[in-house]
Coordinates of C-alpha atoms and ligand atoms in Angstrom, one line a residue:
Chain A
M170 CA -63.1 53.7 28.4
S171 CA -59.0 55.9 28.6
A172 CA -58.9 55.6 32.9
L173 CA -56.4 58.1 34.1
L174 CA -53.8 56.7 36.2
D175 CA -54.7 57.6 39.8
P176 CA -50.9 57.2 41.3
R177 CA -51.9 57.4 44.7
R178 CA -53.9 54.5 44.2
V179 CA -51.1 53.0 42.7
K180 CA -48.9 54.1 45.4
Q181 CA -50.3 52.1 48.0
D182 CA -50.3 48.7 45.6
F183 CA -46.2 49.4 46.8
P184 CA -45.1 48.6 50.0
I185 CA -42.6 50.0 50.1
F186 CA -44.0 53.2 50.9
A187 CA -46.1 52.3 53.8
N188 CA -42.7 50.4 55.4
N189 CA -41.0 54.1 54.3
P190 CA -43.1 56.9 55.3
G191 CA -41.5 60.4 53.4
L192 CA -39.9 58.1 51.2
V193 CA -40.1 60.3 47.7
F194 CA -38.6 57.8 45.0
L195 CA -37.4 59.2 41.7
D196 CA -35.0 56.8 41.0
T197 CA -37.2 54.6 39.3
A198 CA -34.4 54.6 36.1
A199 CA -32.1 52.1 38.4
S200 CA -35.1 50.6 39.4
S201 CA -39.1 50.7 39.6
Q202 CA -40.4 49.5 43.0
K203 CA -42.5 46.1 43.1
P204 CA -46.0 45.7 44.2
N205 CA -47.6 43.2 46.1
V206 CA -49.3 41.2 43.6
V207 CA -45.8 40.2 42.4
I208 CA -43.9 40.1 45.3
D209 CA -47.3 37.9 46.1
R210 CA -46.9 36.3 43.4
V211 CA -43.6 34.7 42.9
S212 CA -44.0 33.9 46.9
D213 CA -47.2 32.2 46.1
Y214 CA -45.5 30.4 43.4
Y215 CA -43.3 29.0 45.6
R216 CA -45.6 27.7 47.5
H217 CA -47.5 26.1 45.5
D218 CA -46.5 25.2 42.2
Y219 CA -42.5 24.9 42.1
A220 CA -40.7 22.1 40.6
N221 CA -37.9 22.1 38.0
V222 CA -39.2 23.3 34.4
H223 CA -39.7 21.4 31.1
R224 CA -38.3 18.2 32.5
G225 CA -39.9 16.5 35.1
V226 CA -43.2 14.0 34.5
Y227 CA -45.2 14.6 36.8
R228 CA -48.3 17.4 37.2
L229 CA -46.6 19.7 39.9
S230 CA -43.3 19.9 36.8
A231 CA -45.7 20.0 34.1
R232 CA -47.9 22.9 36.2
S233 CA -44.7 25.2 36.3
T234 CA -44.0 24.5 32.8
E235 CA -47.4 26.2 32.0
L236 CA -46.8 28.7 34.3
Y237 CA -43.5 29.7 32.8
E238 CA -44.5 29.5 29.4
G239 CA -47.6 31.2 30.2
A240 CA -45.0 34.6 31.4
R241 CA -43.2 33.6 28.1
E242 CA -46.8 34.4 25.9
T243 CA -47.6 36.9 28.1
A244 CA -43.7 38.6 27.1
R245 CA -45.2 38.3 23.7
R246 CA -48.4 40.3 24.5
F247 CA -46.5 42.9 26.2
L248 CA -44.7 43.5 22.8
N249 CA -47.3 42.4 20.5
A250 CA -44.8 39.8 19.0
A251 CA -46.5 37.7 16.4
D252 CA -44.9 34.5 18.2
A253 CA -44.1 33.5 21.9
S254 CA -41.5 31.7 20.3
E255 CA -39.7 35.1 19.8
I256 CA -39.1 35.6 23.3
V257 CA -36.3 34.4 25.1
F258 CA -36.4 34.9 28.6
V259 CA -32.7 36.2 30.1
R260 CA -31.2 37.6 33.0
G261 CA -31.3 41.5 31.8
A262 CA -31.2 43.9 29.4
T263 CA -27.2 43.3 29.6
E264 CA -27.4 40.0 29.1
A265 CA -29.8 40.3 26.6
I266 CA -27.3 42.3 24.2
N267 CA -24.3 40.2 25.4
L268 CA -26.3 37.6 24.0
V269 CA -27.3 39.0 20.3
V270 CA -23.7 40.5 20.6
Q271 CA -21.8 37.0 21.0
S272 CA -24.7 34.5 18.9
W273 CA -25.9 36.9 16.1
G274 CA -22.2 39.5 16.3
A275 CA -20.0 37.0 16.5
A276 CA -21.6 34.6 13.1
F277 CA -22.4 37.3 11.0
L278 CA -20.2 40.0 11.9
K279 CA -17.2 40.1 9.8
A280 CA -13.8 42.7 8.8
G281 CA -15.0 45.7 7.0
D282 CA -18.8 45.4 8.8
E283 CA -20.2 48.1 10.7
V284 CA -22.3 48.5 14.2
L285 CA -23.7 51.8 14.3
I286 CA -24.4 53.2 18.2
T287 CA -25.2 56.6 18.8
E288 CA -23.6 58.6 21.9
L289 CA -27.3 58.3 24.1
E290 CA -25.8 55.0 24.8
H291 CA -25.7 53.0 28.5
H292 CA -22.3 51.4 29.0
A293 CA -24.2 48.2 28.3
N294 CA -25.0 49.2 24.5
I295 CA -21.3 49.8 24.0
V296 CA -19.0 47.2 25.6
P297 CA -20.3 43.8 24.7
W298 CA -19.4 45.5 21.1
Q299 CA -16.2 46.6 21.8
L300 CA -15.1 43.1 23.0
L301 CA -16.6 41.8 20.1
R302 CA -15.1 44.1 17.8
D303 CA -11.2 43.5 19.3
R304 CA -12.2 39.5 18.3
I305 CA -13.6 40.1 14.8
G306 CA -12.4 43.7 13.7
F307 CA -15.2 45.3 12.8
T308 CA -15.4 48.8 13.6
I309 CA -17.8 50.6 15.8
K310 CA -19.6 53.7 14.5
V311 CA -21.3 56.8 17.3
A312 CA -23.5 58.6 15.7
P313 CA -24.2 62.3 17.5
V314 CA -26.1 64.2 19.7
D315 CA -26.9 67.3 18.3
A316 CA -26.5 71.0 20.4
T317 CA -30.1 70.4 21.6
G318 CA -29.1 66.6 23.3
G319 CA -31.3 64.6 20.6
L320 CA -29.9 62.3 18.0
D321 CA -28.4 64.0 15.5
M322 CA -30.5 62.5 12.4
A323 CA -28.6 64.1 9.7
A324 CA -25.0 62.4 11.4
F325 CA -27.3 59.4 11.8
E326 CA -27.9 58.7 8.6
S327 CA -24.9 59.8 6.5
L328 CA -23.9 57.1 8.8
I329 CA -25.7 53.8 7.6
T330 CA -23.7 52.7 4.3
P331 CA -23.9 49.4 2.9
R332 CA -21.4 48.5 5.5
T333 CA -24.0 48.7 8.1
K334 CA -24.7 45.3 9.4
M335 CA -25.8 46.3 12.9
V336 CA -27.6 50.0 14.4
S337 CA -27.9 49.1 18.0
V338 CA -29.8 52.0 19.4
T339 CA -31.3 53.1 22.6
Q340 CA -35.1 54.3 22.5
L341 CA -34.7 56.1 25.9
A342 CA -31.6 57.9 27.0
N343 CA -31.4 56.5 30.5
A344 CA -28.4 59.4 31.2
T345 CA -30.9 62.5 30.1
G346 CA -34.7 61.4 29.6
A347 CA -33.9 62.2 25.0
L348 CA -36.4 60.0 23.5
L349 CA -35.2 58.5 20.0
P350 CA -37.1 58.4 16.7
V351 CA -36.7 54.7 16.4
E352 CA -39.1 54.5 13.9
A353 CA -37.5 56.1 11.7
I354 CA -34.5 54.7 13.4
I355 CA -35.1 51.3 11.8
R356 CA -36.7 52.6 8.5
L357 CA -33.0 53.7 8.0
A358 CA -31.6 50.7 8.8
H359 CA -33.5 48.4 7.5
A360 CA -33.0 50.4 4.0
Q361 CA -29.4 50.2 3.8
G362 CA -30.2 46.0 4.5
A363 CA -29.0 46.6 8.4
K364 CA -30.7 45.4 11.5
V365 CA -31.8 46.7 14.4
L366 CA -31.8 46.2 18.0
I367 CA -33.8 48.7 20.4
D368 CA -32.5 48.7 24.1
G369 CA -36.1 49.2 25.4
C370 CA -35.0 49.5 29.5
Q371 CA -36.4 53.3 30.1
A372 CA -38.9 52.9 27.3
A373 CA -41.0 49.1 27.7
P374 CA -41.9 50.3 31.5
R375 CA -43.0 53.4 30.1
L376 CA -44.4 53.3 26.5
Q377 CA -46.5 52.0 24.6
V378 CA -44.4 49.3 22.3
D379 CA -44.9 47.3 19.3
V380 CA -42.2 45.2 17.7
R381 CA -44.0 44.0 14.9
A382 CA -45.8 47.9 14.4
L383 CA -41.9 48.4 15.1
D384 CA -40.1 46.7 12.6
C385 CA -37.0 46.2 14.7
D386 CA -34.7 43.0 14.4
F387 CA -34.7 42.7 18.2
Y388 CA -35.9 44.1 21.5
V389 CA -34.8 44.1 24.7
F390 CA -35.4 45.1 28.6
S391 CA -35.1 44.2 32.1
G392 CA -37.6 43.1 34.0
H393 CA -37.3 44.8 37.3
K394 CA -37.0 48.2 35.7
T395 CA -40.5 47.3 34.6
Y396 CA -41.9 46.6 38.1
G397 CA -41.1 43.5 37.8
P398 CA -38.2 40.8 40.0
T399 CA -35.0 41.6 39.9
G400 CA -32.8 38.8 37.6
I401 CA -34.8 38.8 34.9
G402 CA -35.6 40.8 31.5
V403 CA -36.6 40.0 28.2
L404 CA -35.4 39.4 24.6
Y405 CA -37.5 39.4 22.1
G406 CA -35.6 38.5 18.6
K407 CA -38.0 38.2 14.7
R408 CA -38.7 34.2 14.6
A409 CA -36.5 34.3 11.0
I410 CA -33.4 35.9 12.7
L411 CA -33.1 34.0 16.0
N412 CA -33.4 30.6 14.3
D413 CA -30.2 31.4 12.4
M414 CA -28.8 33.0 15.8
P415 CA -25.9 29.6 17.0
P416 CA -26.8 28.9 21.2
W417 CA -24.4 31.4 22.8
Q418 CA -24.1 29.1 26.3
A419 CA -24.6 25.2 26.5
G420 CA -26.2 22.8 28.5
G421 CA -29.2 21.4 29.8
D422 CA -32.8 22.2 28.1
M423 CA -31.3 23.4 25.0
I424 CA -30.1 20.4 22.9
E425 CA -31.8 18.2 21.3
T426 CA -29.8 14.6 21.5
V427 CA -26.3 14.9 23.0
T428 CA -24.2 12.1 21.9
F429 CA -19.7 12.7 22.9
E430 CA -19.1 13.1 19.2
K431 CA -22.3 15.4 18.4
T432 CA -24.8 17.7 19.7
T433 CA -28.0 19.2 17.9
F434 CA -29.9 22.2 19.5
Q435 CA -33.3 23.1 20.2
Q436 CA -35.5 25.6 18.2
P437 CA -35.7 29.2 20.2
P438 CA -36.3 30.1 22.0
A439 CA -34.7 27.7 24.3
R440 CA -31.4 27.1 22.1
F441 CA -30.9 30.0 23.8
E442 CA -31.5 29.5 27.5
A443 CA -29.6 26.5 28.8
G444 CA -30.0 25.5 32.0
T445 CA -32.5 25.8 34.4
P446 CA -34.0 29.8 34.4
D447 CA -35.3 32.0 36.4
I448 CA -38.6 30.4 37.0
S449 CA -40.3 32.5 39.5
G450 CA -38.5 36.3 38.0
A451 CA -40.5 35.4 34.7
I452 CA -43.7 34.3 36.3
G453 CA -43.2 37.5 38.5
L454 CA -42.6 39.9 36.1
A455 CA -45.6 38.4 34.0
T456 CA -47.7 39.0 36.9
A457 CA -46.3 42.9 37.0
L458 CA -46.4 43.1 33.0
D459 CA -50.0 42.1 33.7
Y460 CA -49.9 44.7 36.7
I461 CA -48.9 47.3 34.2
E462 CA -51.3 46.5 31.3
S463 CA -54.5 46.1 33.8
L464 CA -53.2 50.2 34.8
G465 CA -53.7 51.0 30.7
R466 CA -50.2 51.7 28.8
A467 CA -51.9 54.6 27.1
A468 CA -52.7 55.8 30.8
I469 CA -48.9 55.4 31.9
E470 CA -47.6 57.4 28.8
A471 CA -49.9 60.2 29.4
H472 CA -49.5 60.0 33.2
E473 CA -45.6 60.2 32.7
G474 CA -45.2 63.1 29.8
A475 CA -47.7 65.2 32.1
L476 CA -45.4 64.8 35.2
T477 CA -42.3 65.2 33.1
E478 CA -43.8 68.4 31.5
Y479 CA -44.2 69.6 34.9
G480 CA -41.4 68.6 36.1
M481 CA -39.4 70.1 33.5
D482 CA -41.2 73.4 34.5
K483 CA -40.6 73.4 38.4
L484 CA -37.1 72.8 37.5
S485 CA -36.4 75.6 35.1
R486 CA -38.4 78.1 37.6
I487 CA -35.7 77.7 39.9
D488 CA -32.1 79.8 40.1
G489 CA -29.4 77.6 39.2
I490 CA -31.0 74.7 38.4
R491 CA -29.9 73.3 34.3
L492 CA -31.5 71.0 33.1
V493 CA -29.4 68.5 30.4
P494 CA -30.7 69.4 26.8
A495 CA -32.5 66.5 25.7
G496 CA -33.6 67.3 22.3
Q497 CA -37.3 67.2 21.4
R498 CA -38.5 65.1 24.1
R499 CA -38.3 64.2 27.2
F500 CA -39.5 61.7 28.7
G501 CA -39.6 60.8 32.6
I502 CA -36.4 61.1 32.8
L503 CA -35.0 65.0 34.6
S504 CA -31.4 64.7 34.6
F505 CA -29.9 68.6 35.6
A506 CA -27.1 70.3 36.9
V507 CA -27.4 72.7 40.1
E508 CA -25.2 75.1 39.8
G509 CA -22.0 75.3 42.4
I510 CA -23.1 71.9 43.9
H511 CA -21.7 68.9 42.8
P512 CA -24.2 65.9 42.3
H513 CA -22.9 63.9 44.2
D514 CA -23.5 66.2 47.3
V515 CA -27.0 67.4 45.9
A516 CA -27.5 63.7 46.0
T517 CA -27.2 63.1 49.9
L518 CA -28.8 67.0 50.8
L519 CA -32.0 65.0 49.3
D520 CA -31.6 62.1 51.0
G521 CA -31.5 64.0 53.9
K522 CA -35.3 65.6 53.1
G523 CA -36.2 61.7 51.9
V524 CA -35.3 62.4 48.3
A525 CA -34.0 59.4 46.8
V526 CA -32.4 60.5 43.5
R527 CA -29.8 59.2 41.6
A528 CA -25.8 61.0 41.0
G529 CA -23.2 59.9 38.8
H530 CA -22.9 59.2 35.0
H531 CA -25.2 57.2 34.9
C532 CA -23.5 54.3 32.8
A533 CA -23.2 56.2 30.1
Q534 CA -19.4 58.2 30.9
P535 CA -18.9 58.8 26.9
L536 CA -22.0 60.8 26.8
M537 CA -21.4 62.7 29.4
E538 CA -17.7 63.7 28.6
K539 CA -19.8 65.1 25.4
L540 CA -21.4 67.2 27.5
C541 CA -18.8 68.8 29.0
L542 CA -20.4 67.0 33.0
D543 CA -19.0 64.9 35.0
A544 CA -21.5 63.6 36.6
T545 CA -25.6 65.3 37.2
T546 CA -28.6 64.8 39.1
R547 CA -31.0 62.5 37.9
A548 CA -35.0 62.2 39.3
S549 CA -36.2 59.6 37.3
L550 CA -40.2 59.0 37.1
G551 CA -42.2 55.8 37.6
I552 CA -46.2 54.9 37.7
Y553 CA -46.2 56.0 41.7
N554 CA -44.9 59.1 40.9
D555 CA -47.5 62.0 41.1
E556 CA -46.9 65.8 41.6
S557 CA -45.9 66.1 45.2
D558 CA -43.7 63.9 44.2
I559 CA -41.8 66.9 42.4
D560 CA -42.7 69.9 44.3
A561 CA -40.7 68.1 47.0
L562 CA -37.9 67.0 44.9
A563 CA -38.1 71.5 44.1
D564 CA -38.1 72.2 47.9
A565 CA -35.4 69.8 49.2
L566 CA -33.5 71.2 45.6
K567 CA -33.7 75.1 47.0
A568 CA -33.2 73.8 50.9
A569 CA -29.4 72.5 49.3
Q570 CA -28.9 75.9 47.6
A571 CA -29.6 77.1 51.0
I572 CA -27.0 74.8 52.8
F573 CA -24.4 76.0 50.4
A574 CA -25.2 79.4 50.1
R575 CA -23.8 80.2 53.6
Chain B
M153 CA -27.9 63.1 61.3
E154 CA -29.2 66.5 59.4
S155 CA -27.1 67.8 56.5
R156 CA -26.1 71.0 58.0
D157 CA -23.7 68.7 60.7
L158 CA -22.1 66.8 57.3
Y159 CA -21.7 70.3 55.7
Q160 CA -20.4 72.1 58.0
D161 CA -18.9 76.0 57.6
I162 CA -15.5 74.8 57.0
I163 CA -16.9 71.9 54.7
L164 CA -18.2 74.3 52.4
D165 CA -15.6 77.4 52.8
H166 CA -12.8 74.6 51.8
G167 CA -15.2 73.0 49.0
R168 CA -15.3 76.6 47.3
K169 CA -12.0 77.7 47.9
P170 CA -9.1 74.6 47.9
R171 CA -6.2 75.3 49.3
N172 CA -3.0 74.4 47.6
F173 CA -5.0 73.8 44.6
H174 CA -2.0 73.4 42.1
A175 CA 0.6 71.7 41.2
L176 CA 3.9 71.2 42.4
E177 CA 6.5 71.9 39.6
H178 CA 8.8 69.2 40.9
P179 CA 7.3 66.8 42.5
S180 CA 9.3 64.3 44.2
H181 CA 6.2 61.7 44.3
F182 CA 2.3 62.1 42.9
A183 CA -0.3 60.3 42.3
N184 CA -4.1 60.4 40.8
G185 CA -6.7 59.1 42.7
H186 CA -10.2 58.7 40.9
N187 CA -13.4 57.3 42.0
P188 CA -14.7 55.7 39.1
L189 CA -18.3 55.4 40.5
C190 CA -18.8 59.4 40.6
G191 CA -16.1 60.4 38.4
D192 CA -14.2 62.2 41.2
K193 CA -10.5 63.1 40.4
V194 CA -7.8 64.1 42.6
T195 CA -3.7 64.4 41.8
V196 CA -1.8 65.2 45.0
F197 CA 1.7 65.8 45.1
L198 CA 4.6 66.0 47.4
E199 CA 8.3 67.0 48.0
I200 CA 9.4 65.2 49.9
E201 CA 13.2 65.6 51.6
N202 CA 15.0 64.1 53.7
N203 CA 11.8 62.2 55.6
V204 CA 9.6 65.7 55.8
I205 CA 7.0 66.3 53.7
K206 CA 8.2 70.1 53.0
D207 CA 5.4 70.9 50.4
V208 CA 2.2 68.6 49.4
S209 CA -0.7 70.4 46.8
F210 CA -3.3 69.1 45.0
Q211 CA -5.5 69.4 41.7
G212 CA -9.1 67.4 40.3
R213 CA -12.6 68.3 40.2
G214 CA -14.8 66.2 42.6
C215 CA -17.7 67.3 45.5
A216 CA -17.3 69.1 48.6
I217 CA -16.2 66.5 50.7
S218 CA -13.5 65.3 47.8
T219 CA -12.2 68.1 47.7
A220 CA -12.6 69.2 51.4
S221 CA -11.3 66.7 52.4
A222 CA -8.3 67.1 49.8
S223 CA -7.6 70.9 51.2
L224 CA -8.0 70.0 54.4
M225 CA -5.3 66.7 54.0
T226 CA -2.3 69.4 52.4
E227 CA -2.6 71.6 55.4
V228 CA -2.2 69.1 58.1
L229 CA 0.3 66.9 56.0
K230 CA 2.9 70.0 55.4
G231 CA 5.8 69.8 57.3
K232 CA 5.3 66.6 58.8
T233 CA 7.3 63.6 58.9
L234 CA 6.7 60.4 56.7
E235 CA 6.2 58.7 60.2
E236 CA 3.6 61.5 61.0
A237 CA 2.0 61.7 58.3
D238 CA 0.7 57.6 58.3
K239 CA -0.5 58.6 62.0
L240 CA -2.8 60.4 60.8
F241 CA -3.8 58.7 57.2
K242 CA -4.5 55.5 60.1
A243 CA -6.4 57.8 62.8
F244 CA -8.5 60.0 60.1
H245 CA -9.5 56.9 58.2
A246 CA -10.3 55.2 60.8
G247 CA -12.1 57.9 61.9
V248 CA -14.4 58.4 59.4
T249 CA -14.6 54.2 58.8
G250 CA -16.1 55.2 61.9
G251 CA -13.0 52.3 63.6
E252 CA -10.8 53.0 66.5
V253 CA -9.3 56.0 66.4
E254 CA -5.5 56.1 68.4
A255 CA -5.1 58.7 70.5
M256 CA -2.8 61.3 68.8
P257 CA 1.1 62.3 70.0
E258 CA 0.6 65.7 71.1
V259 CA 2.0 67.4 68.7
L260 CA -0.6 66.2 65.9
E261 CA -3.5 66.6 68.2
D262 CA -4.2 70.5 66.4
D263 CA -4.1 69.1 63.0
F264 CA -6.1 66.0 63.9
E265 CA -8.4 68.2 65.2
R266 CA -8.1 70.3 61.6
L267 CA -9.7 67.1 60.6
A268 CA -12.8 66.4 62.2
P269 CA -15.6 68.3 60.2
L270 CA -15.1 65.1 57.8
E271 CA -15.7 62.5 60.7
G272 CA -19.5 62.8 60.1
V273 CA -19.0 61.3 57.1
K274 CA -19.4 57.7 58.9
G275 CA -23.3 58.4 59.1
Y276 CA -22.8 58.4 54.9
P277 CA -21.6 55.4 53.9
T278 CA -21.7 56.0 50.4
R279 CA -19.9 59.4 50.5
V280 CA -16.8 57.7 52.8
K281 CA -14.8 57.7 49.4
C282 CA -15.4 60.5 49.3
A283 CA -13.2 61.8 52.1
T284 CA -11.2 59.0 51.5
L285 CA -9.6 59.6 48.0
A286 CA -7.0 61.7 48.2
W287 CA -6.0 60.2 51.5
H288 CA -5.4 56.8 49.1
A289 CA -3.5 59.0 46.5
F290 CA -1.2 60.5 49.0
E291 CA -0.4 56.7 50.0
A292 CA 0.0 55.6 46.4
A293 CA 2.4 58.7 45.3
L294 CA 4.4 57.8 48.5
K295 CA 4.5 54.4 47.2
S296 CA 5.2 54.6 43.6
G297 CA 7.9 58.3 43.5
E298 CA 7.9 60.7 40.7
V299 CA 6.8 58.0 38.7
G300 CA 3.3 58.7 39.6
A301 CA 0.6 55.9 40.0
T302 CA -3.3 55.8 40.2
V303 CA -5.6 54.3 42.7
K304 CA -9.2 53.8 42.0
T305 CA -11.8 54.1 45.0
E306 CA -15.2 52.2 43.6
Ligands
PLP830 C1 -30.9 52.3 28.6 C2 -30.6 51.1 29.7 N1 -29.8 49.9 28.8 C3 -29.3 49.1 29.3 C4 -29.6 48.9 30.8 C5 -28.8 47.3 31.4 O1 -29.9 47.4 32.2 P1 -29.4 46.2 33.3 O2 -28.4 46.4 34.5 O3 -31.2 45.4 34.1 O4 -28.8 44.7 32.5 C6 -30.0 50.2 31.5 C7 -30.1 50.1 33.0 O5 -29.5 50.9 34.0 C8 -30.6 51.5 31.1 O6 -31.0 51.9 31.3

């Protein structure tokens, strides 16, 4: 049975709502709230099973290691990766991208090469490449958005050349909610021999993701946006590619043998997880991913898709509200301008009504510049949102307009 | 605290129709203020002669709070000595950050009163920087003179 999502029931799984009566939380794109199962799992783990991993001979450490590696297996299943060794635990998407840049990029990019990104990227998928470029001297090309706010695929295609070694793109733009055609992007990139990194921060919690069907080379997401703890995230990399990548941080756990003359390194994923990892974070994340699966990925996608449509319709009926263009398909994120009211004032006024939204450039300054906006107000959806949250947003927006209309 | 207390009529008025909203042709001092978090930008221009602010103006883009604050600032600063301006700044800053506000000398009382509507931001910690941005730019302009400067508040 493909069950429908019941957001009222889901809301009861998230104690933040009982503890903040009246809270209308519409900032899941920044970070999601946490369900009881995740909060409880993390504290239960510390209460019952905690010890360092990969080190102790004693049973408690073995149990802890089993849970940590079990979390890796859960993440593998979540992405449908071929093997758990393709899952590297990191602090979050930012660290995952920096890992790829500093390990893969530093080893395989040289002057004359090109890295292709898009105007829709989060700073986390721009700045790490710039830092490495300044050291190595390759070129960063930027595929533009078209007039509809979607990725300009014709321009994108013309920018992929045999010099393109890496295409690093977001699957779902955090600033506008634009969904990118990653399947086509990956096909075009591979046809020119380029590797592809997909920034799945906003997509992983909302869409059904299958890295093998996508055939991307890297996929990254953050646990805290996926109903899991902060401080944990996932880098997926194809086994053969990870195998060829050098370590990026060094220390315990990532070595095979160490002498003062020469050190040999572990196979992936251990090679990329120097030091004691965020064990409880990984276990909490696995619980979050299981929780998502228990609701049903298809049900979540259908629910948030329908709610996005509802929100677009509702907002477009309010005079003076203009949705920021987001291409052919907008998903889970509603970014908009309110005529005559700066986004920061909008967000303060909405907060006065208990409606939590984000205002600002959403870590996408180049995109804002392109869209001729200093900032926008952004409402983003999660599994606990329903039509009543959108209605509350619309009412609060009208109240804000009334205050400014004086 | 109600939103209406923060967005008082005078703030909406100055936010929509900022006063002294232009560049000075020959400023003796100027500085840019920038809040990278929200993108608010302001440039404050000063013409100072014999320790007195002969003229002051600003340009920029921002929310109602930051625009109104800059506008009101230019109104109260015009004609003040630098010592008086400093007193107003310190008292204003203390007021919006919930600090101890020193009593104003009588000549400044009315001016300080004009800034009072902005005190509402102290109930909104994330908005205090909007209210102080222009003042920080003013301070930076004083220090840097005609070469200009850029200050950031985050
Ligand atoms: C599309 C996208 N990429 C990257 C990031 C960075 O994620 P994190 O801060 O969790 O590392 C975010 C988070 O805002 C995002 O939305």
